Short mmCIF file of C-alpha atoms in Angstrom, two decimals:
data_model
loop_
_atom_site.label_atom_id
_atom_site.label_comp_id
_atom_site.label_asym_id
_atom_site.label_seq_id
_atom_site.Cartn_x
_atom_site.Cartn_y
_atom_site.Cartn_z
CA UNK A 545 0.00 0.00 0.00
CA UNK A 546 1.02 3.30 -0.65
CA UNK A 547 1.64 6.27 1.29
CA UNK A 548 -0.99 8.12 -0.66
CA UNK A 549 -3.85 5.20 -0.08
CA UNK A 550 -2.21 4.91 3.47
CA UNK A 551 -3.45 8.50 4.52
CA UNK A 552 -6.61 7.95 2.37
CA UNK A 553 -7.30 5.34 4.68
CA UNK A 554 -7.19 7.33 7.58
CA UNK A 555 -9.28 9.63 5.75
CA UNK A 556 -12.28 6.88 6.56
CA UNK A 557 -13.18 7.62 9.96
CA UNK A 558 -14.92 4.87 11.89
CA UNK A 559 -14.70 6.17 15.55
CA UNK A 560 -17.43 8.09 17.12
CA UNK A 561 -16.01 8.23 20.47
CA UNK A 562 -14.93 11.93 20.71
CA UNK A 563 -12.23 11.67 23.22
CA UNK A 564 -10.73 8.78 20.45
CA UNK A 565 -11.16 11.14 17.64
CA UNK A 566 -8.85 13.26 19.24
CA UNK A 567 -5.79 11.07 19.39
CA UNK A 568 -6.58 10.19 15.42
CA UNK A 569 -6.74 13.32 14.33
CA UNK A 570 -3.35 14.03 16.19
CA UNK A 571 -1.48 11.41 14.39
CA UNK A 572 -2.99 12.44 10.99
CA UNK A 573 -1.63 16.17 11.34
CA UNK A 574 1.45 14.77 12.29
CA UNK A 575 1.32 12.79 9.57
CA UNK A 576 0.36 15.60 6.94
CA UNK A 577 2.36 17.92 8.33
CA UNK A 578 5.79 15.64 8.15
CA UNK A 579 5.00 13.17 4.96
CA UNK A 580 3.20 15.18 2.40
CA UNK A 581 3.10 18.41 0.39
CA UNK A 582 0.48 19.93 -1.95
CA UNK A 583 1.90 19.84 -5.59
CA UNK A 584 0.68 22.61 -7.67
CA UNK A 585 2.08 22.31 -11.21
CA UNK A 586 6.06 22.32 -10.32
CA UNK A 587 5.45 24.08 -6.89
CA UNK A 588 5.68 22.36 -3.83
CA UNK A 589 3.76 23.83 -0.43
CA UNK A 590 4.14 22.63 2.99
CA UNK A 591 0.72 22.38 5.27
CA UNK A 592 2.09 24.92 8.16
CA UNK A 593 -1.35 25.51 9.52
CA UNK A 594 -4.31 22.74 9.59
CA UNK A 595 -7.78 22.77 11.26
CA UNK A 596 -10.08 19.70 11.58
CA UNK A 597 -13.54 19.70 11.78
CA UNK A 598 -16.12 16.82 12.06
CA UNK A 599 -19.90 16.75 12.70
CA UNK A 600 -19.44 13.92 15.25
CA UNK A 601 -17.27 16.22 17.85
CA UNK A 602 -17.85 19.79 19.38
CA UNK A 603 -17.57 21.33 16.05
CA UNK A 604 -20.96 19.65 14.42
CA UNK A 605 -22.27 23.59 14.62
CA UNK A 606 -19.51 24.95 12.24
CA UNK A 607 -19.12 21.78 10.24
CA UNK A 608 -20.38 22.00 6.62
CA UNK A 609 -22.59 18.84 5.85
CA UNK A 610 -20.97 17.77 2.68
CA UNK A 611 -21.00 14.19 0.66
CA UNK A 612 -17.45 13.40 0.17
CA UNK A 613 -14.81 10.83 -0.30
CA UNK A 614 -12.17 10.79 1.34
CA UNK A 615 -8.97 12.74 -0.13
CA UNK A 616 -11.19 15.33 -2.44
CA UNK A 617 -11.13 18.82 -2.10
CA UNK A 618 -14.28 20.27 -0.81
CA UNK A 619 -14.31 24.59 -1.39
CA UNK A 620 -16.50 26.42 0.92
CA UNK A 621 -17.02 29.89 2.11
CA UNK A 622 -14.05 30.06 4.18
CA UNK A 623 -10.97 27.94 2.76
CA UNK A 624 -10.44 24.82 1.35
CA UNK A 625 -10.75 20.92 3.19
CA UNK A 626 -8.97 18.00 2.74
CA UNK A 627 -12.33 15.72 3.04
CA UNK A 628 -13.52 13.12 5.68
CA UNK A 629 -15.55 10.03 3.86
CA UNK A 630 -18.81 11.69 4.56
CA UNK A 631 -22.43 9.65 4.91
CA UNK A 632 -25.71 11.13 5.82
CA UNK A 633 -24.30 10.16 9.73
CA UNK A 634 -20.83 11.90 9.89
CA UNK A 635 -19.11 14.46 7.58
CA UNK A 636 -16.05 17.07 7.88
CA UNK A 637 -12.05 17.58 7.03
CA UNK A 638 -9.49 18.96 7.54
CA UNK A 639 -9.55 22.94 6.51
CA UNK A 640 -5.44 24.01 5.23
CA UNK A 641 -5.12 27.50 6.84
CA UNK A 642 -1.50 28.02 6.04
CA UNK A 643 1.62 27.08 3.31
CA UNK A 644 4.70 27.48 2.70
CA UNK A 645 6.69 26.78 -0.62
CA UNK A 646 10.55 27.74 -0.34
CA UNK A 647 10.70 30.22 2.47
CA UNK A 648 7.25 32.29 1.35
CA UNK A 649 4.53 32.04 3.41
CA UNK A 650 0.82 32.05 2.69
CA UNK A 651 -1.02 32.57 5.72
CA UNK A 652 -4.77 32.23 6.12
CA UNK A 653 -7.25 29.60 4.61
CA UNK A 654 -8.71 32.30 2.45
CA UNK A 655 -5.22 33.58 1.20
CA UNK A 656 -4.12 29.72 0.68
CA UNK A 657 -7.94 28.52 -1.14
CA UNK A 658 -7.29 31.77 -3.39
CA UNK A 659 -3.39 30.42 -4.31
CA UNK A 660 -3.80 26.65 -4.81
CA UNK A 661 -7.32 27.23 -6.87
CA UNK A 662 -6.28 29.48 -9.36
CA UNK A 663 -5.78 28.25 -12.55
CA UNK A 664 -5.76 29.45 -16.42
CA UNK A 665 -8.78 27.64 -17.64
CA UNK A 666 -6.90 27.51 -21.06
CA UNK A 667 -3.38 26.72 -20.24
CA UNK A 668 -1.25 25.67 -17.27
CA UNK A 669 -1.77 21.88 -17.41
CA UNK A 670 -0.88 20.34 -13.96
CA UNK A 671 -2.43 22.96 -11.83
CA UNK A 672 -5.02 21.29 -9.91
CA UNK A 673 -2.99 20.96 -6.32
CA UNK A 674 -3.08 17.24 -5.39
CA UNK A 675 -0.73 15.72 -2.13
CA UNK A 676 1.76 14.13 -2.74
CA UNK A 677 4.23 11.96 -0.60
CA UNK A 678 7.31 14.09 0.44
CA UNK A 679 8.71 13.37 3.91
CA UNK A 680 10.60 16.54 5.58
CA UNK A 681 14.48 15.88 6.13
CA UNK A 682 14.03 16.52 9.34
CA UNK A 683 10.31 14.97 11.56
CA UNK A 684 8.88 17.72 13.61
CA UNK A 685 6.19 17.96 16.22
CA UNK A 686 3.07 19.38 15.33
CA UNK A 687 2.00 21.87 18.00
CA UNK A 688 -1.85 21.38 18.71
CA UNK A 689 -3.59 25.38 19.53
CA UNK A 690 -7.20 25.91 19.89
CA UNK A 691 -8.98 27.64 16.73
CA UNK A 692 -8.65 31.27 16.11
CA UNK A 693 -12.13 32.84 17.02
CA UNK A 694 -13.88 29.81 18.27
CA UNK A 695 -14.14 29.23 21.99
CA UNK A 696 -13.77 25.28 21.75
CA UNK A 697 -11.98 22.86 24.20
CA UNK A 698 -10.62 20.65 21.81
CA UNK A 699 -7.46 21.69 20.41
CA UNK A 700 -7.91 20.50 16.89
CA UNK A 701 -5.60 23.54 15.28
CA UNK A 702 -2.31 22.09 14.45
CA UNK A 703 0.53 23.69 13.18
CA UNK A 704 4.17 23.32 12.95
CA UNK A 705 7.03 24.50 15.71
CA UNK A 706 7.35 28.03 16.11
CA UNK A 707 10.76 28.90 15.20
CA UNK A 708 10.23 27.18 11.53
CA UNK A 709 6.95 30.08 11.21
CA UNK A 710 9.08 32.62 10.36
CA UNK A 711 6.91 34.70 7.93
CA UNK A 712 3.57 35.53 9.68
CA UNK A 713 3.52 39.35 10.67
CA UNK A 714 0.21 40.66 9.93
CA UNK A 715 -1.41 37.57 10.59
CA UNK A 716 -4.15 37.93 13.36
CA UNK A 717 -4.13 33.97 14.02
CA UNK A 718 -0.78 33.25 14.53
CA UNK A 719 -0.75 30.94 17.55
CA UNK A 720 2.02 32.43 19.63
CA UNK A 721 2.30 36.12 21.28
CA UNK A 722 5.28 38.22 20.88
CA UNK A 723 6.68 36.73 23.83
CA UNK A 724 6.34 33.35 21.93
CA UNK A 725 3.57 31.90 24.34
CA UNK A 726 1.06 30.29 23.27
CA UNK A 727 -2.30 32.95 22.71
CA UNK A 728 -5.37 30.49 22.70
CA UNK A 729 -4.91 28.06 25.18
#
């Protein structure tokens, strides 16, 4: 099996336990955020910033019901989501809020839906931004933050260690003061 079809897989969720869904959503940021980039024609992006969401936790009020497989891109007022398997029963993904392709940040899921879903309808074959299996050199350890603007308990924000973030002035949900604690814990 692949790597691709491996993360697919976890794509399916089967759990409805929401303390469980917690843990599995940790180990598929860490696994997005160390193993894969999002190809754009010859571009590569790293995820920096990730958000998940799923009817089946705390977020069912902010969760867009959606029929999806898992892996497809689902567009919606406020970014882009890397989709849950959805059924009539459970629904959500993961929404990219930040990348980063050689040193250049993009930060905010509006900013990054507007740059990986732009494309010349006539030209530019190759654009369509699909994952694709590219471990970092070095593994980090993704840093879990609660969501910008949303009072929740469950810190389903992840993002990557602070001192690699080093393009985000001007952006509002950057996780960390300028201290460097953490702002919404």
């Amino acid at each position: 099996m692949t790597e691709l079809e491996c993360l697919r897989n976890s794509l399916v969720l089967t759990e409805t336990d929401p303390t469980k869904i917690e843990s599995i959503f940790k180990g598929i940021a860490k696994n997005l955020l160390n193993n894969f980039v999002i190809r754009k024609g010859k571009k590569l992006y790293h995820m920096v910033e990730i958000e998940f969401y799923y009817n089946l936790t705390d977020t069912a009020h902010i969760t867009y019901k959606r029929m999806t497989e898992a892996g497809e891109w689902f567009n919606h007022d406020y970014g882009v989501d890397l989709a849950f398997k959805s059924n009539e029963k459970s629904y959500g993904g993961i929404l990219i809020r930040s990348i980063e392709c050689n040193g250049k940040f993009c930060n905010g899921p509006l900013k990054t839906r507007a740059l990986l879903f732009q494309f010349d309808a006539l030209g530019e074959k190759g654009a369509v931004p699909a994952l694709e299996y590219c471990p970092r050199a070095k593994a980090i350890e993704p840093i879990a933050v609660t969501r910008y603007n949303i009072s929740e308990r469950q810190k389903f924000r992840y993002c990557i260690p602070r001192e690699l973030w080093i393009e985000h002035k001007g952006y509002t949900a950057y996780p960390w003061d300028y201290k460097g604690n953490p702002k919404y814990r």
